[in-house]
JSON list of C-alpha atoms in Angstrom, two decimals:
[
{"chain": "A", "resi": 1, "resn": "MET", "atom": "CA", "xyz": [2.29, -14.63, 15.79]},
{"chain": "A", "resi": 2, "resn": "GLN", "atom": "CA", "xyz": [3.83, -17.97, 14.93]},
{"chain": "A", "resi": 3, "resn": "ASN", "atom": "CA", "xyz": [7.61, -18.26, 14.63]},
{"chain": "A", "resi": 4, "resn": "VAL", "atom": "CA", "xyz": [9.68, -21.00, 13.01]},
{"chain": "A", "resi": 5, "resn": "TYR", "atom": "CA", "xyz": [13.45, -21.30, 13.35]},
{"chain": "A", "resi": 6, "resn": "ARG", "atom": "CA", "xyz": [15.46, -22.33, 10.30]},
{"chain": "A", "resi": 7, "resn": "THR", "atom": "CA", "xyz": [19.17, -22.79, 9.79]},
{"chain": "A", "resi": 8, "resn": "THR", "atom": "CA", "xyz": [20.74, -20.98, 6.84]},
{"chain": "A", "resi": 9, "resn": "ASN", "atom": "CA", "xyz": [24.51, -21.13, 6.31]},
{"chain": "A", "resi": 10, "resn": "GLY", "atom": "CA", "xyz": [24.99, -22.14, 9.93]},
{"chain": "A", "resi": 11, "resn": "ARG", "atom": "CA", "xyz": [22.87, -19.24, 11.21]},
{"chain": "A", "resi": 12, "resn": "HIS", "atom": "CA", "xyz": [19.54, -19.26, 12.94]},
{"chain": "A", "resi": 13, "resn": "VAL", "atom": "CA", "xyz": [16.87, -17.03, 11.48]},
{"chain": "A", "resi": 14, "resn": "LEU", "atom": "CA", "xyz": [13.38, -16.28, 12.66]},
{"chain": "A", "resi": 15, "resn": "LYS", "atom": "CA", "xyz": [10.58, -16.65, 10.14]},
{"chain": "A", "resi": 16, "resn": "ILE", "atom": "CA", "xyz": [7.32, -14.84, 10.79]},
{"chain": "A", "resi": 17, "resn": "ASN", "atom": "CA", "xyz": [4.37, -16.78, 9.39]},
{"chain": "A", "resi": 18, "resn": "TYR", "atom": "CA", "xyz": [1.72, -14.24, 10.27]},
{"chain": "A", "resi": 19, "resn": "PHE", "atom": "CA", "xyz": [1.12, -11.02, 12.19]},
{"chain": "A", "resi": 20, "resn": "ALA", "atom": "CA", "xyz": [-2.24, -10.32, 13.84]},
{"chain": "A", "resi": 21, "resn": "ILE", "atom": "CA", "xyz": [-3.48, -7.46, 16.03]},
{"chain": "A", "resi": 22, "resn": "ASN", "atom": "CA", "xyz": [-6.67, -6.61, 17.90]},
{"chain": "A", "resi": 23, "resn": "ASN", "atom": "CA", "xyz": [-7.87, -3.70, 20.05]},
{"chain": "A", "resi": 24, "resn": "LEU", "atom": "CA", "xyz": [-5.24, -1.27, 18.84]},
{"chain": "A", "resi": 25, "resn": "ARG", "atom": "CA", "xyz": [-6.47, 2.14, 17.69]},
{"chain": "A", "resi": 26, "resn": "GLY", "atom": "CA", "xyz": [-9.51, 1.44, 15.49]},
{"chain": "A", "resi": 27, "resn": "ILE", "atom": "CA", "xyz": [-8.79, -2.23, 14.85]},
{"chain": "A", "resi": 28, "resn": "SER", "atom": "CA", "xyz": [-11.07, -4.70, 16.61]},
{"chain": "A", "resi": 29, "resn": "GLY", "atom": "CA", "xyz": [-13.09, -7.80, 15.76]},
{"chain": "A", "resi": 30, "resn": "GLY", "atom": "CA", "xyz": [-10.65, -10.54, 16.72]},
{"chain": "A", "resi": 31, "resn": "LEU", "atom": "CA", "xyz": [-7.25, -11.74, 15.62]},
{"chain": "A", "resi": 32, "resn": "ASP", "atom": "CA", "xyz": [-8.58, -13.90, 12.79]},
{"chain": "A", "resi": 33, "resn": "GLN", "atom": "CA", "xyz": [-10.21, -10.82, 11.23]},
{"chain": "A", "resi": 34, "resn": "ASN", "atom": "CA", "xyz": [-7.02, -8.73, 11.52]},
{"chain": "A", "resi": 35, "resn": "LYS", "atom": "CA", "xyz": [-4.21, -10.95, 10.28]},
{"chain": "A", "resi": 36, "resn": "ILE", "atom": "CA", "xyz": [-1.53, -10.63, 7.62]},
{"chain": "A", "resi": 37, "resn": "VAL", "atom": "CA", "xyz": [-0.16, -13.98, 6.43]},
{"chain": "A", "resi": 38, "resn": "PHE", "atom": "CA", "xyz": [3.42, -13.89, 5.16]},
{"chain": "A", "resi": 39, "resn": "GLU", "atom": "CA", "xyz": [3.96, -16.25, 2.24]},
{"chain": "A", "resi": 40, "resn": "ASP", "atom": "CA", "xyz": [7.39, -17.54, 1.19]},
{"chain": "A", "resi": 41, "resn": "THR", "atom": "CA", "xyz": [8.49, -14.28, -0.41]},
{"chain": "A", "resi": 42, "resn": "ASN", "atom": "CA", "xyz": [10.57, -11.25, 0.47]},
{"chain": "A", "resi": 43, "resn": "THR", "atom": "CA", "xyz": [7.95, -8.80, -0.78]},
{"chain": "A", "resi": 44, "resn": "LEU", "atom": "CA", "xyz": [4.78, -7.67, 0.98]},
{"chain": "A", "resi": 45, "resn": "PHE", "atom": "CA", "xyz": [2.15, -5.30, -0.35]},
{"chain": "A", "resi": 46, "resn": "LEU", "atom": "CA", "xyz": [-0.21, -3.73, 2.15]},
{"chain": "A", "resi": 47, "resn": "TYR", "atom": "CA", "xyz": [-3.06, -2.02, 0.35]},
{"chain": "A", "resi": 48, "resn": "GLY", "atom": "CA", "xyz": [-6.68, -1.07, 1.00]},
{"chain": "A", "resi": 49, "resn": "GLN", "atom": "CA", "xyz": [-9.16, 1.75, 1.16]},
{"chain": "A", "resi": 50, "resn": "ASN", "atom": "CA", "xyz": [-8.54, 4.81, 3.31]},
{"chain": "A", "resi": 51, "resn": "ASN", "atom": "CA", "xyz": [-9.15, 4.41, 7.07]},
{"chain": "A", "resi": 52, "resn": "VAL", "atom": "CA", "xyz": [-9.09, 0.60, 7.14]},
{"chain": "A", "resi": 53, "resn": "GLY", "atom": "CA", "xyz": [-5.98, 0.28, 9.34]},
{"chain": "A", "resi": 54, "resn": "LYS", "atom": "CA", "xyz": [-2.94, -0.06, 7.07]},
{"chain": "A", "resi": 55, "resn": "SER", "atom": "CA", "xyz": [-0.90, 2.44, 9.09]},
{"chain": "A", "resi": 56, "resn": "THR", "atom": "CA", "xyz": [-2.11, 0.88, 12.35]},
{"chain": "A", "resi": 57, "resn": "PHE", "atom": "CA", "xyz": [-0.77, -2.51, 11.27]},
{"chain": "A", "resi": 58, "resn": "LEU", "atom": "CA", "xyz": [2.59, -0.91, 10.54]},
{"chain": "A", "resi": 59, "resn": "LYS", "atom": "CA", "xyz": [2.56, 0.91, 13.90]},
{"chain": "A", "resi": 60, "resn": "ALA", "atom": "CA", "xyz": [1.79, -2.36, 15.72]},
{"chain": "A", "resi": 61, "resn": "TYR", "atom": "CA", "xyz": [4.70, -4.01, 13.93]},
{"chain": "A", "resi": 62, "resn": "GLN", "atom": "CA", "xyz": [6.95, -1.17, 15.14]},
{"chain": "A", "resi": 63, "resn": "PHE", "atom": "CA", "xyz": [5.72, -1.61, 18.73]},
{"chain": "A", "resi": 64, "resn": "PHE", "atom": "CA", "xyz": [6.72, -5.27, 18.58]},
{"chain": "A", "resi": 65, "resn": "TYR", "atom": "CA", "xyz": [10.00, -5.15, 16.67]},
{"chain": "A", "resi": 66, "resn": "LYS", "atom": "CA", "xyz": [11.43, -1.72, 17.40]},
{"chain": "A", "resi": 67, "resn": "GLU", "atom": "CA", "xyz": [10.45, -1.65, 21.07]},
{"chain": "A", "resi": 68, "resn": "GLU", "atom": "CA", "xyz": [8.44, 1.55, 20.70]},
{"chain": "A", "resi": 69, "resn": "LYS", "atom": "CA", "xyz": [6.06, 2.13, 23.56]},
{"chain": "A", "resi": 70, "resn": "PRO", "atom": "CA", "xyz": [2.36, 2.55, 22.79]},
{"chain": "A", "resi": 71, "resn": "ILE", "atom": "CA", "xyz": [0.48, 5.44, 24.35]},
{"chain": "A", "resi": 72, "resn": "LYS", "atom": "CA", "xyz": [-3.00, 5.46, 25.88]},
{"chain": "A", "resi": 73, "resn": "VAL", "atom": "CA", "xyz": [-4.78, 6.58, 22.69]},
{"chain": "A", "resi": 74, "resn": "ASP", "atom": "CA", "xyz": [-3.37, 3.57, 20.82]},
{"chain": "A", "resi": 75, "resn": "PHE", "atom": "CA", "xyz": [-5.67, 1.17, 22.66]},
{"chain": "A", "resi": 76, "resn": "PHE", "atom": "CA", "xyz": [-9.22, 0.76, 21.40]},
{"chain": "A", "resi": 77, "resn": "LYS", "atom": "CA", "xyz": [-11.99, 1.32, 24.00]},
{"chain": "A", "resi": 78, "resn": "SER", "atom": "CA", "xyz": [-9.70, 0.70, 26.97]},
{"chain": "A", "resi": 79, "resn": "ASP", "atom": "CA", "xyz": [-10.16, 1.99, 30.51]},
{"chain": "A", "resi": 80, "resn": "PHE", "atom": "CA", "xyz": [-6.91, 2.85, 32.28]},
{"chain": "A", "resi": 81, "resn": "THR", "atom": "CA", "xyz": [-8.42, 4.03, 35.58]}
]
C-alpha cells in the first residue's frame, strides 16, 4: 500500500493510492493480481461474481485499519506448527 501525505486546511491527511492483499483466505496469486487502485474520488464500487473475494478484501481492510486480529483460518495454505 502506497501512502501520500497532503496538507488540507493546515491538516495532514493520508491518501491511500492502492490496497493489495495476498494469501488471505482464498486470495492468492500475488499482490499485482489482487489490487484495488483508488482513483481521485470519494466513491468506490467493489463488484464481481460470487466467491471471487469481495468480502475478503473488505475483511483485510478491517484488519489493517480497525486493528481486528485475523484468526488461523484467514490465512491461505499456511502452516502454524
